[in-house]
PDB file of N, CA and C in Angstrom:
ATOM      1  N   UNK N   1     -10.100  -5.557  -9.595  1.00 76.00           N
ATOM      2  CA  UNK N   1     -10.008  -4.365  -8.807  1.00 76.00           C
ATOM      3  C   UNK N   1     -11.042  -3.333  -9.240  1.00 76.00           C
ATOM      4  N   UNK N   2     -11.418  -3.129 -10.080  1.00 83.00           N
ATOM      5  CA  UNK N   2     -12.122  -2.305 -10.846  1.00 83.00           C
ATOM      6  C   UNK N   2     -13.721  -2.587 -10.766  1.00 83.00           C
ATOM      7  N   UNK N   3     -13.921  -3.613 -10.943  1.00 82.00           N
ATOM      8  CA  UNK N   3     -15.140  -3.753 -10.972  1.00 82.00           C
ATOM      9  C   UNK N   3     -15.724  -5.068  -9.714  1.00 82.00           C
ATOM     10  N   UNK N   4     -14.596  -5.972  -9.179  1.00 79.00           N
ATOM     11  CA  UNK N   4     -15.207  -6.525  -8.033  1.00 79.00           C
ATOM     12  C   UNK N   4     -14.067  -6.729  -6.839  1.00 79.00           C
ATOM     13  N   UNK N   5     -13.198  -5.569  -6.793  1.00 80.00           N
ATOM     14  CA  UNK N   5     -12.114  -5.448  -5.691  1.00 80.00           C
ATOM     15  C   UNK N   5     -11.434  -6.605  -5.429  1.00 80.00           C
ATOM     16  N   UNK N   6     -11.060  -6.846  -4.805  1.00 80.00           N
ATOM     17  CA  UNK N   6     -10.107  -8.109  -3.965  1.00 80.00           C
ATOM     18  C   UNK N   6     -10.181  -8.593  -2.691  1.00 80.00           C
ATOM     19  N   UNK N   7     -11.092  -9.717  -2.880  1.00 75.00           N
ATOM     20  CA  UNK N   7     -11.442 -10.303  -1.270  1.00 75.00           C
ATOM     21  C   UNK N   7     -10.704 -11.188  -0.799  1.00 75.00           C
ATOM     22  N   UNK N   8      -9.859 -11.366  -1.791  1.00 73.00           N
ATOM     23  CA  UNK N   8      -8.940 -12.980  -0.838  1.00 73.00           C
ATOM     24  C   UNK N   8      -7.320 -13.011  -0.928  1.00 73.00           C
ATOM     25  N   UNK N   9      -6.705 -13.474  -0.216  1.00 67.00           N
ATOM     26  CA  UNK N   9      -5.255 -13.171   0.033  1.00 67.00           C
ATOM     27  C   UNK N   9      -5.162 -12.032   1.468  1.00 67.00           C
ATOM     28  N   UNK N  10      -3.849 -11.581   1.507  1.00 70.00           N
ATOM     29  CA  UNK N  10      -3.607 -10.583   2.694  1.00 70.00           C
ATOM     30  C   UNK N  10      -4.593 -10.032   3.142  1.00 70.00           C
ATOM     31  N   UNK N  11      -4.914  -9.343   4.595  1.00 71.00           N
ATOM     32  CA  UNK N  11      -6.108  -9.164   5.269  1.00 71.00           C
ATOM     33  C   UNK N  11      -5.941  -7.330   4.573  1.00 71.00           C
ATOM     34  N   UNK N  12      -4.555  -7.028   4.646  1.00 70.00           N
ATOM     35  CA  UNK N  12      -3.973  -5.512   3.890  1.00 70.00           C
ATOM     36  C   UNK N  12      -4.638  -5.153   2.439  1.00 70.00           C
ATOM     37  N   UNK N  13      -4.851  -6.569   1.737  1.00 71.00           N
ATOM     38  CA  UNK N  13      -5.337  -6.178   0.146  1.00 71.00           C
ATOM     39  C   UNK N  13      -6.845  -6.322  -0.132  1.00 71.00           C
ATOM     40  N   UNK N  14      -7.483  -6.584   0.924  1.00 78.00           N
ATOM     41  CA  UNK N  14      -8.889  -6.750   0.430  1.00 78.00           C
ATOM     42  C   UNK N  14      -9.203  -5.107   0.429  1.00 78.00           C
ATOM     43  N   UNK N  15      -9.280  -4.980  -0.556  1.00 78.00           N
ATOM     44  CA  UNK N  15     -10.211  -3.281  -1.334  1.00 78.00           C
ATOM     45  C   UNK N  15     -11.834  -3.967  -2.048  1.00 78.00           C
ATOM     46  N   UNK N  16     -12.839  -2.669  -1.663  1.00 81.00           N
ATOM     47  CA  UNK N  16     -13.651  -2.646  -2.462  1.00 81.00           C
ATOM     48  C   UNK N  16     -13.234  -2.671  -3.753  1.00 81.00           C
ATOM     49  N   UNK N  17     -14.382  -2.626  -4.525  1.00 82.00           N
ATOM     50  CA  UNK N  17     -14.324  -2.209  -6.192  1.00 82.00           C
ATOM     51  C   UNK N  17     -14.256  -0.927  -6.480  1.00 82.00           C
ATOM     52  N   UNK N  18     -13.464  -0.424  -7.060  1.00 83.00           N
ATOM     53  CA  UNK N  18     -13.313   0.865  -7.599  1.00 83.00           C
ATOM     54  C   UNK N  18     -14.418   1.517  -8.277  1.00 83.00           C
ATOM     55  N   UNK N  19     -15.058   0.655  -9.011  1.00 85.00           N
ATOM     56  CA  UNK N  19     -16.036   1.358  -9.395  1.00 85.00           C
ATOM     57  C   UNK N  19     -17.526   0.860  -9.105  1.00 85.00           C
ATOM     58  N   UNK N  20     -17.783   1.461  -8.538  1.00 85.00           N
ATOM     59  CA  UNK N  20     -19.834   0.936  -7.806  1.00 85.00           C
ATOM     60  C   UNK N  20     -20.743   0.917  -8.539  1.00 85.00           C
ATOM     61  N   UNK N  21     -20.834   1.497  -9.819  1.00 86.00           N
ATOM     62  CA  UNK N  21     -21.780   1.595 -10.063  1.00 86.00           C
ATOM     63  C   UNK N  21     -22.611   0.489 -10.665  1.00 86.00           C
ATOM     64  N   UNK N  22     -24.177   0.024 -10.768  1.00 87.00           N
ATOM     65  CA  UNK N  22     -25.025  -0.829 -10.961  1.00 87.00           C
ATOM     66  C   UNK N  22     -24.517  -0.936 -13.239  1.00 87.00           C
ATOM     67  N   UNK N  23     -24.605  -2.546 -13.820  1.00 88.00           N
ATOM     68  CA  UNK N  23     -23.690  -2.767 -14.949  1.00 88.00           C
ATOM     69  C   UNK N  23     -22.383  -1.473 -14.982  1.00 88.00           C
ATOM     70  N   UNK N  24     -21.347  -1.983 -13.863  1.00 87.00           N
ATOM     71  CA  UNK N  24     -20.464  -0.847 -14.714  1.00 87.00           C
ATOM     72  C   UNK N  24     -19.986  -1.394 -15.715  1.00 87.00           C
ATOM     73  N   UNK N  25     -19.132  -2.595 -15.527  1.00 88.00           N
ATOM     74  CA  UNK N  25     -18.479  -3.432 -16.638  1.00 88.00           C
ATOM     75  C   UNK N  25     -18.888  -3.465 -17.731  1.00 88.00           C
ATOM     76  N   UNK N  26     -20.609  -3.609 -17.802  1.00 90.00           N
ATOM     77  CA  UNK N  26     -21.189  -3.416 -19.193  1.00 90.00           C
ATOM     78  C   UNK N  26     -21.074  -2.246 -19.744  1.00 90.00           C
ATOM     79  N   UNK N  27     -21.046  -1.033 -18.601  1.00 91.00           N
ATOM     80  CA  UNK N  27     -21.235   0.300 -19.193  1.00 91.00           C
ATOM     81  C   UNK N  27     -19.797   0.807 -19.582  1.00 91.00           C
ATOM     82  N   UNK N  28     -19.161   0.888 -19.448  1.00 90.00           N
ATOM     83  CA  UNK N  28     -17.867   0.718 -19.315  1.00 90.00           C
ATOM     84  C   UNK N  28     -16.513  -0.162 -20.584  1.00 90.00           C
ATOM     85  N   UNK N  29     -17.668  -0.977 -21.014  1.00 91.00           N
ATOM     86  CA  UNK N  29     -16.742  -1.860 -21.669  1.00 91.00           C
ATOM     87  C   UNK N  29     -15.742  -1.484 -22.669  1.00 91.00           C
ATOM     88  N   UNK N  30     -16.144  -0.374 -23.528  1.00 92.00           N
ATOM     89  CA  UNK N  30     -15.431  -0.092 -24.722  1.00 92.00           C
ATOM     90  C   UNK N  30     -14.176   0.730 -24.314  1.00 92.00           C
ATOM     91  N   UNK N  31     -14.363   1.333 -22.960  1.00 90.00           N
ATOM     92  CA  UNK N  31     -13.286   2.235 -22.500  1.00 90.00           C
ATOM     93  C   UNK N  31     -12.091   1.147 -21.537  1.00 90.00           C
ATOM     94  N   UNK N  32     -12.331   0.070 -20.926  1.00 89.00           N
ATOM     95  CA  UNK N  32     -11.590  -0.980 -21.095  1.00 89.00           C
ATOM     96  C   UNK N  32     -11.121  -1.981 -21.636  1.00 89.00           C
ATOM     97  N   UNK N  33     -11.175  -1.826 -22.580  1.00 90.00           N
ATOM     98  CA  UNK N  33     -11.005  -2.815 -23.731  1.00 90.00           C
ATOM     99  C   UNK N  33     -10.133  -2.107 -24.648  1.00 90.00           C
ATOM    100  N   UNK N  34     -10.340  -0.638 -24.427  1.00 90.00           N
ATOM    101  CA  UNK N  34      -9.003   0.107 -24.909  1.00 90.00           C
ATOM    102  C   UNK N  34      -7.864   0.676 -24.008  1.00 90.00           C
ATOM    103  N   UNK N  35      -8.463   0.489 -22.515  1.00 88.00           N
ATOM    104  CA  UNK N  35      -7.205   1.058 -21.738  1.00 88.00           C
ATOM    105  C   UNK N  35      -6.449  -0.240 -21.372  1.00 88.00           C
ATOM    106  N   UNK N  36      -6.898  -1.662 -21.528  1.00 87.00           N
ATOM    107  CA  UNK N  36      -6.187  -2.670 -21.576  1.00 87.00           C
ATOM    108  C   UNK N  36      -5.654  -3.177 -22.884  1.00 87.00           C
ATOM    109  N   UNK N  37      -5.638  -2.625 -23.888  1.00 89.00           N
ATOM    110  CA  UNK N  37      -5.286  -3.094 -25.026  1.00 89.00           C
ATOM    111  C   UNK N  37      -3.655  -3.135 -24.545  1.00 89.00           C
ATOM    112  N   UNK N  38      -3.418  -4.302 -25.760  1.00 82.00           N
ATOM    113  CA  UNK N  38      -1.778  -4.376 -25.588  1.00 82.00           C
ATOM    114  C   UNK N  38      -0.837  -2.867 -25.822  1.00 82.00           C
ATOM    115  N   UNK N  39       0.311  -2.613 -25.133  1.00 78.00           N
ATOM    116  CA  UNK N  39       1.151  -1.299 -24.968  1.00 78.00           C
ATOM    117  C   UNK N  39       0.250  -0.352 -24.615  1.00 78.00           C
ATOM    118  N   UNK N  40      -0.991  -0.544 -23.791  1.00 83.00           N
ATOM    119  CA  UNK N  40      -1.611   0.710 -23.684  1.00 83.00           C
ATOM    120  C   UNK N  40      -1.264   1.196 -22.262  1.00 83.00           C
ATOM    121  N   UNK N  41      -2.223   2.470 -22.041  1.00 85.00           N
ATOM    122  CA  UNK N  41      -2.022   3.024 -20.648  1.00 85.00           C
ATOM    123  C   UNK N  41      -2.444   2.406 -19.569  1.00 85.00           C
ATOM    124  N   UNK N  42      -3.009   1.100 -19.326  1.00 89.00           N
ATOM    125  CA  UNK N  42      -2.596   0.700 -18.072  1.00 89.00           C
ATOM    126  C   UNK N  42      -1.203  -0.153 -17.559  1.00 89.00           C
ATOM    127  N   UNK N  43      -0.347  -0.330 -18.101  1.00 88.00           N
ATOM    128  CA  UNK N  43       1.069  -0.196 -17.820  1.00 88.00           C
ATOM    129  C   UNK N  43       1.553   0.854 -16.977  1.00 88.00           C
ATOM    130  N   UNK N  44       0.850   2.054 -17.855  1.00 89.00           N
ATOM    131  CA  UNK N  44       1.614   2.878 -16.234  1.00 89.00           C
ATOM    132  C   UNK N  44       1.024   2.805 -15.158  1.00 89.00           C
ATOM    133  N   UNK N  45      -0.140   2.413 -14.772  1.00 90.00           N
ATOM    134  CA  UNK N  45      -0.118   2.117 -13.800  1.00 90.00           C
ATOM    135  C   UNK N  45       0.124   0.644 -12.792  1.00 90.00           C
ATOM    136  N   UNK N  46       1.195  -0.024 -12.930  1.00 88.00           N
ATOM    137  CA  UNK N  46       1.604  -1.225 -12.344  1.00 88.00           C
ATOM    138  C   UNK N  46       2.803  -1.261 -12.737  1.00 88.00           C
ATOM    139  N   UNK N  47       3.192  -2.340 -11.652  1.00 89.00           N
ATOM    140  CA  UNK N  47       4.552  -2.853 -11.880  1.00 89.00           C
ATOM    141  C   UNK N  47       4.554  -3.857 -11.610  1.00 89.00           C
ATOM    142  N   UNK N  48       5.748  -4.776 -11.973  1.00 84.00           N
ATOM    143  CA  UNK N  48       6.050  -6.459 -10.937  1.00 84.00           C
ATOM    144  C   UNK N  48       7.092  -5.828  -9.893  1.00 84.00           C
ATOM    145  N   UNK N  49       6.435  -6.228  -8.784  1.00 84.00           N
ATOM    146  CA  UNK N  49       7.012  -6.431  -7.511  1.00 84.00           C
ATOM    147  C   UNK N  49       7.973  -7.608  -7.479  1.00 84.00           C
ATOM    148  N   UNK N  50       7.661  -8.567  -7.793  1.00 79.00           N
ATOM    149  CA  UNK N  50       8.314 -10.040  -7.292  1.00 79.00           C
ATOM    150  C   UNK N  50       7.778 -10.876  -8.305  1.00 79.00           C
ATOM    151  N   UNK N  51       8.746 -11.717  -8.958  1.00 77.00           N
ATOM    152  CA  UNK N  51       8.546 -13.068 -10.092  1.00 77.00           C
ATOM    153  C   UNK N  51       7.911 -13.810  -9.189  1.00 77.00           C
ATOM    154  N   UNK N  52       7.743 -14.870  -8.501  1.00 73.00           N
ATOM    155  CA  UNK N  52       7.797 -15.986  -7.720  1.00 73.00           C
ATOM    156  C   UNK N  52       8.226 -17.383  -8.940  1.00 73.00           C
ATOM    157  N   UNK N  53       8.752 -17.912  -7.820  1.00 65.00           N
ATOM    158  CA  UNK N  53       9.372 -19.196  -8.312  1.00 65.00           C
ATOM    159  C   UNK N  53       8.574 -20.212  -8.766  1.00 65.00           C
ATOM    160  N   UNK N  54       8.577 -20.908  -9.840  1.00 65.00           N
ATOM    161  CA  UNK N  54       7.632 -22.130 -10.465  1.00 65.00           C
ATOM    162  C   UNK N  54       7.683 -23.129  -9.454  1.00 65.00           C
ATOM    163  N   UNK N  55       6.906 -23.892  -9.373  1.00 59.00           N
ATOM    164  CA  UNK N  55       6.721 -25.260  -8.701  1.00 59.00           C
ATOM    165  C   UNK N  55       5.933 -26.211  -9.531  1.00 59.00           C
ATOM    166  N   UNK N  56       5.751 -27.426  -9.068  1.00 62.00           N
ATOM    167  CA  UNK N  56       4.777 -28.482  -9.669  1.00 62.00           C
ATOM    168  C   UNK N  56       3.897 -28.603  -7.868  1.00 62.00           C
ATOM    169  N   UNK N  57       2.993 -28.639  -9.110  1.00 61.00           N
ATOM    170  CA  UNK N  57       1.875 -28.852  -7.652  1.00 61.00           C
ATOM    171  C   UNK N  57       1.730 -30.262  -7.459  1.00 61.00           C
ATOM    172  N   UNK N  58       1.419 -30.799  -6.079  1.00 64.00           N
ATOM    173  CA  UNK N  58       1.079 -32.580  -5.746  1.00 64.00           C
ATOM    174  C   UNK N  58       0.247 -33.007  -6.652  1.00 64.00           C
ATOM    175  N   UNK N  59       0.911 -34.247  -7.022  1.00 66.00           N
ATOM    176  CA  UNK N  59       0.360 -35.014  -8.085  1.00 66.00           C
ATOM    177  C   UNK N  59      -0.188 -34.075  -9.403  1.00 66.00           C
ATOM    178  N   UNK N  60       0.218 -33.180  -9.409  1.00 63.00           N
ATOM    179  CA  UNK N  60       0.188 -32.455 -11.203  1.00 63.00           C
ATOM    180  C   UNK N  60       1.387 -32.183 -11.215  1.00 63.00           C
ATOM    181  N   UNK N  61       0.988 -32.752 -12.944  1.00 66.00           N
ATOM    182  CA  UNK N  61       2.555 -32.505 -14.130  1.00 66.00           C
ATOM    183  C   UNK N  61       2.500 -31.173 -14.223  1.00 66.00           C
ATOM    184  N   UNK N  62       1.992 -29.902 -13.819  1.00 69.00           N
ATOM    185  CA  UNK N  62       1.703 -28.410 -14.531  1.00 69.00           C
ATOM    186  C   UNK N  62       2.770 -27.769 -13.382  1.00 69.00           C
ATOM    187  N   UNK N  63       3.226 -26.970 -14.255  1.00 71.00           N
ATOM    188  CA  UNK N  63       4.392 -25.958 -13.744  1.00 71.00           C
ATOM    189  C   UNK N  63       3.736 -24.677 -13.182  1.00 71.00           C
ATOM    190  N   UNK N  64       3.771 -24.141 -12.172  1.00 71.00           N
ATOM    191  CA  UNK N  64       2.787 -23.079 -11.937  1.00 71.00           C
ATOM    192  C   UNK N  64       3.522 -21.722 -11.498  1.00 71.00           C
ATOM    193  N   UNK N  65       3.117 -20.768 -12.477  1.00 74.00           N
ATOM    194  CA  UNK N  65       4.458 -19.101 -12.140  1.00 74.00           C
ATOM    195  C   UNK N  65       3.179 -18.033 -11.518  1.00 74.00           C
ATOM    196  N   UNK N  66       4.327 -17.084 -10.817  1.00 78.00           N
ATOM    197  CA  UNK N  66       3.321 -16.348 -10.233  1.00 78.00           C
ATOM    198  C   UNK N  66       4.136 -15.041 -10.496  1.00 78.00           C
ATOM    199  N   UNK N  67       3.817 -14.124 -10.111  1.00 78.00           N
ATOM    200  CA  UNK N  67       3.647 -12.825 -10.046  1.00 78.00           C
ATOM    201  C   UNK N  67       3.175 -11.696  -9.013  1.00 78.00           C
ATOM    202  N   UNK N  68       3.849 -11.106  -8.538  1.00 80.00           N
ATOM    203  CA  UNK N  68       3.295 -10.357  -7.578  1.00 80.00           C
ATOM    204  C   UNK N  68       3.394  -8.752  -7.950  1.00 80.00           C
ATOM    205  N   UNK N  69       1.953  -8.389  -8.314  1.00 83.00           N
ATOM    206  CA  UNK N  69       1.571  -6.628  -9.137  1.00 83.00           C
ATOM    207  C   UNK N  69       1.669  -5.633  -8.206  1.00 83.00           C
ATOM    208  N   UNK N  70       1.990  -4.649  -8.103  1.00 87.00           N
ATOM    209  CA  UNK N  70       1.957  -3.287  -8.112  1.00 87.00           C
ATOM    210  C   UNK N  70       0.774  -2.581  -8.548  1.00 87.00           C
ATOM    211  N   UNK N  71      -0.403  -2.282  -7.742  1.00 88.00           N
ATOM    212  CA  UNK N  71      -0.740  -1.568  -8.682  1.00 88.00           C
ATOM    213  C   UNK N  71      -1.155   0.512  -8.106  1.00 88.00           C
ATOM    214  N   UNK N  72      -1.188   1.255  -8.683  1.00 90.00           N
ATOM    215  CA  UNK N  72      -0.876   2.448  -8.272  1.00 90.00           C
ATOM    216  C   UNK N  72      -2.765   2.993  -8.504  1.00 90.00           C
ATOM    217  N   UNK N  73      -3.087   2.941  -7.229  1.00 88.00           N
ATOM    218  CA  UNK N  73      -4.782   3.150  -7.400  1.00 88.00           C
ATOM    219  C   UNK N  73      -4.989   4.734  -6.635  1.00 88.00           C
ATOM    220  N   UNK N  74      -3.973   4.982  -6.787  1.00 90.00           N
ATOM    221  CA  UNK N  74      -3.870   6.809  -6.609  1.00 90.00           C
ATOM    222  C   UNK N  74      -3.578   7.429  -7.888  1.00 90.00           C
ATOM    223  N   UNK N  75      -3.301   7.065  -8.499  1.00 93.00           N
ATOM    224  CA  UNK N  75      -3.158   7.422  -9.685  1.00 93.00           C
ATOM    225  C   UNK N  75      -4.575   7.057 -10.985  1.00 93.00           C
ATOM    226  N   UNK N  76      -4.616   5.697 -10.878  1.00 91.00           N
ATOM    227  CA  UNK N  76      -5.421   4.852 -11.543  1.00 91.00           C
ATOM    228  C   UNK N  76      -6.820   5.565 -11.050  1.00 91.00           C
ATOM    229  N   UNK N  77      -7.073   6.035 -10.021  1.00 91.00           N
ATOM    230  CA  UNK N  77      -7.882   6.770  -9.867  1.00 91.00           C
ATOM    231  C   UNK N  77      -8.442   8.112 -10.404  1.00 91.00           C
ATOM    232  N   UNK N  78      -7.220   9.188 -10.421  1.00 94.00           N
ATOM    233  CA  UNK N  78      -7.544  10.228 -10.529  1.00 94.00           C
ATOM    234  C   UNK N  78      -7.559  10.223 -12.362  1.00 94.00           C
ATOM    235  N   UNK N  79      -6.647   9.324 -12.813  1.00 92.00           N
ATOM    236  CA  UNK N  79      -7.005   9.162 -14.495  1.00 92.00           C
ATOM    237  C   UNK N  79      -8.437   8.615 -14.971  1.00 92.00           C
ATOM    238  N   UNK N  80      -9.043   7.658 -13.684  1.00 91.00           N
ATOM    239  CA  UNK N  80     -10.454   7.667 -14.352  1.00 91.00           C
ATOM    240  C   UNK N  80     -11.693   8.733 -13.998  1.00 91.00           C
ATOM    241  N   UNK N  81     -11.276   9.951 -13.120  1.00 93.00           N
ATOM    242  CA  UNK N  81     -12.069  10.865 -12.813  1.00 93.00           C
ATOM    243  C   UNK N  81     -11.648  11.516 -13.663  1.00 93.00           C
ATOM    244  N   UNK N  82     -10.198  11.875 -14.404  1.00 94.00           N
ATOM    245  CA  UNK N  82     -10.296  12.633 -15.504  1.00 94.00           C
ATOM    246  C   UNK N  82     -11.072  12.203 -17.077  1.00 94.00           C
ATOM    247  N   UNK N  83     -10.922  11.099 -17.027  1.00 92.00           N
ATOM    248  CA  UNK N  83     -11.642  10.536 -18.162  1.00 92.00           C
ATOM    249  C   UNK N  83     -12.824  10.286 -18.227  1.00 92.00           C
ATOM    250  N   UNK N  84     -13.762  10.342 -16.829  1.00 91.00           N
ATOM    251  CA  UNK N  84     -14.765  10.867 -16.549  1.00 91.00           C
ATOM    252  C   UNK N  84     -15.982   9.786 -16.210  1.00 91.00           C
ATOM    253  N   UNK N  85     -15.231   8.198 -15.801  1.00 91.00           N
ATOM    254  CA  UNK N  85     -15.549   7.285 -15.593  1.00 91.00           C
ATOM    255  C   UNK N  85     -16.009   7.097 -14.096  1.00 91.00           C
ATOM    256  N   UNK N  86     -14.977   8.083 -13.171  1.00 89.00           N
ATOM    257  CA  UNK N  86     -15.216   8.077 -11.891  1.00 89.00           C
ATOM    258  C   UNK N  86     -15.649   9.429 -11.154  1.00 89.00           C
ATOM    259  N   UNK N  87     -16.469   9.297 -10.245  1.00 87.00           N
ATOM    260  CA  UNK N  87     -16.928  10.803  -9.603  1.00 87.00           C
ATOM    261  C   UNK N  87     -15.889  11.309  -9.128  1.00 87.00           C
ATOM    262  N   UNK N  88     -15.549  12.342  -8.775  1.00 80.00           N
ATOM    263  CA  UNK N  88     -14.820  13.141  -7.674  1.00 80.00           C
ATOM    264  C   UNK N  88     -15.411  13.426  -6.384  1.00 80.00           C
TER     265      UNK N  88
END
């Protein structure tokens, strides 16, 4: 979401990337790498919506779980214009 949006699934969830700018990810890195650290602040912004149920896929032995996120990009937003990652 952040750096190359969501093009596939629901026609509702395809979003650009949040952030445009040319290497953001590179530029960027040390300040995600701490807002994803484990118990950190991107928790507040998400939730689980929905577990989904395991299955075995045709002809694989692998059990496959899913998850369906929440994520709050009104918010997630205005915390990276305060932190000064995103323009206003």
């Amino acid at each position: 979401m952040l750096f190359q949006g969501i093009i596939e699934g629901k026609q509702d969830c395809n979003l650009p990337p949040l952030i445009l700018e040319v290497n953001a990810q590179n530029k960027h890195e040390a300040y995600c790498n701490h807002f994803f650290a484990d118990n950190n602040e991107f928790k507040d912004f998400i939730s689980v919506t929905k577990e989904l149920k395991s299955f075995k896929a045709s002809g694989d032995q692998s059990i496959i779980y899913g998850l369906e996120v929440r994520v709050s990009l009104p918010e997630l937003k205005k915390k990276m214009i305060s932190d000064g990652i995103l323009k206003n």
